Tab-separated table of C-alpha atoms in Angstrom:
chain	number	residue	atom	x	y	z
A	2	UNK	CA	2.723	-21.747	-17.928
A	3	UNK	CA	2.908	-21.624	-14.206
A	4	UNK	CA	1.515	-24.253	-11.769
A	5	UNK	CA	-1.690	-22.772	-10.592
A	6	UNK	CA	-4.789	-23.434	-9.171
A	7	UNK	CA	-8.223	-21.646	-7.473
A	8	UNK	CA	-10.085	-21.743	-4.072
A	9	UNK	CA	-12.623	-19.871	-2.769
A	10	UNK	CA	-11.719	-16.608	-1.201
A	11	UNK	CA	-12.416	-16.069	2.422
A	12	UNK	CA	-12.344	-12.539	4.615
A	13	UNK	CA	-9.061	-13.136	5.665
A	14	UNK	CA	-7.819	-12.897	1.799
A	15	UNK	CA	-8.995	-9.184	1.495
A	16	UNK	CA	-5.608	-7.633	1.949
A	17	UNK	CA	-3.037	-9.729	0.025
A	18	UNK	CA	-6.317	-9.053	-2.589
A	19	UNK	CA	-6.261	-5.194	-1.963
A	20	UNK	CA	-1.963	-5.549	-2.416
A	21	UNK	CA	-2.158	-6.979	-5.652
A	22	UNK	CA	-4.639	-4.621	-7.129
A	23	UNK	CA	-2.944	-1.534	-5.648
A	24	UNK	CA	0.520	-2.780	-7.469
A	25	UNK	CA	-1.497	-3.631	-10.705
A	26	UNK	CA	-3.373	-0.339	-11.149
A	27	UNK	CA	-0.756	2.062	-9.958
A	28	UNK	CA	0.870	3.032	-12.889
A	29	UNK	CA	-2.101	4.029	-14.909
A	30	UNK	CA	-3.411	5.693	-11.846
A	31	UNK	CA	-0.304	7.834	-11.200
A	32	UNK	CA	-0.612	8.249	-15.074
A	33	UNK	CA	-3.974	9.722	-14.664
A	34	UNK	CA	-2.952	11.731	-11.424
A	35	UNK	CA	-5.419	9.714	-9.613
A	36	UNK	CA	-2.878	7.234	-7.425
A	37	UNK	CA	-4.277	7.609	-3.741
A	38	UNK	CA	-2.270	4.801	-1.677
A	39	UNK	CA	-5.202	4.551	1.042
A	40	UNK	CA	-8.414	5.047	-1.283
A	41	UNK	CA	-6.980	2.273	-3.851
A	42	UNK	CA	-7.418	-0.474	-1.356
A	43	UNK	CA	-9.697	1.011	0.988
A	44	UNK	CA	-12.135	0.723	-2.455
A	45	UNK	CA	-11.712	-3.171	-2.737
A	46	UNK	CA	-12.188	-3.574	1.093
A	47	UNK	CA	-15.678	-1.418	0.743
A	48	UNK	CA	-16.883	-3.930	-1.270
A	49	UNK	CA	-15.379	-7.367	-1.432
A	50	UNK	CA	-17.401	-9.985	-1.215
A	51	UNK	CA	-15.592	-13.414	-0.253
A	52	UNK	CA	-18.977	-15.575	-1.609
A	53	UNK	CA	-18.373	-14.688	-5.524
A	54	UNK	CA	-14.293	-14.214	-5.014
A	55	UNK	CA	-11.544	-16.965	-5.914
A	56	UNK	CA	-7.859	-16.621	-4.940
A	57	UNK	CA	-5.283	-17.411	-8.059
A	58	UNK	CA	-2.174	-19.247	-6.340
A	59	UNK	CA	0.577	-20.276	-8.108
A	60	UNK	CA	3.229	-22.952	-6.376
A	61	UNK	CA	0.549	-22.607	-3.086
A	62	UNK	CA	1.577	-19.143	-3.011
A	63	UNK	CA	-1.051	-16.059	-3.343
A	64	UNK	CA	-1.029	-14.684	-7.037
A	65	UNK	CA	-4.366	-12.712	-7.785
A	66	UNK	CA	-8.013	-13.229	-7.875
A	67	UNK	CA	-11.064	-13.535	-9.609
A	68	UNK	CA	-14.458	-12.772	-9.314
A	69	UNK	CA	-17.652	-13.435	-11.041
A	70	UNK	CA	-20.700	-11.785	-10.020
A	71	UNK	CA	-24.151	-13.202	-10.571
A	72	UNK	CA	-26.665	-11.520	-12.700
A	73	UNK	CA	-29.519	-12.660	-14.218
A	74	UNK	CA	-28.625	-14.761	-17.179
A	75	UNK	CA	-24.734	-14.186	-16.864
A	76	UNK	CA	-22.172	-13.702	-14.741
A	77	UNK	CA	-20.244	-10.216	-14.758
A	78	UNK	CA	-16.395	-10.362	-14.306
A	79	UNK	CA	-15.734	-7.723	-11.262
A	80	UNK	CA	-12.044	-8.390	-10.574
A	81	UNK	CA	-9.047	-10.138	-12.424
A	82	UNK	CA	-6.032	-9.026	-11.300
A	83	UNK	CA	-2.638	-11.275	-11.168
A	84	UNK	CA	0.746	-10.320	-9.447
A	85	UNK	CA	3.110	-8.497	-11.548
A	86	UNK	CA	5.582	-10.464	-12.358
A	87	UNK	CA	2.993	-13.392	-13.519
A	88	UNK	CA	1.449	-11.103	-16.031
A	89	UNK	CA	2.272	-12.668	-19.530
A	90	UNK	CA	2.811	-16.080	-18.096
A	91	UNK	CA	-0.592	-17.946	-19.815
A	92	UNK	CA	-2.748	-18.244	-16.055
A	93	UNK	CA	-5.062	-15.964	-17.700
A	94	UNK	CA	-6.099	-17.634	-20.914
């Protein structure tokens, strides 16, 4: 397993975070004839939210995120999404 760790996301994370979920979803959205470059990311940026967001670096280096939004009784996972070439490499478990 890699060396990772969290911290909390801030704004400026937003676009390595809208990166890594472009690269992760584009071959089922191509697949589905739904791969729009632009709308992809521009959907993440609409509505990120930095308070319930945590950045997944591995070696200090950007990775992926996380993010748990607060419901009543529960938290809902929104986003999980981990660089490519990490995939398969135990940081999920």
């Amino acid at each position: 397993m890699a060396d990772w760790s969290l911290r909390a996301a801030s704004a400026s994370d937003v676009e390595a975070i809208a990166e890594v979920l472009a690269q992760v979803l584009r071959a089922d959205l191509e697949r589905l004839g739904r791969y729009d470059e632009h709308r992809v990311r521009q959907r993440l940026r609409d509505r990120f939210d930095p308070a319930h967001t945590w950045v997944i670096e591995v070696g200090g280096a950007f990775a992926g995120c996380v993010a748990l939004r607060p419901a009543e009784e529960a938290h809902w996972l929104e986003h999980f999404y981990l660089a490519p070439h990490l995939q398969g490499s135990g940081i999920g478990t």
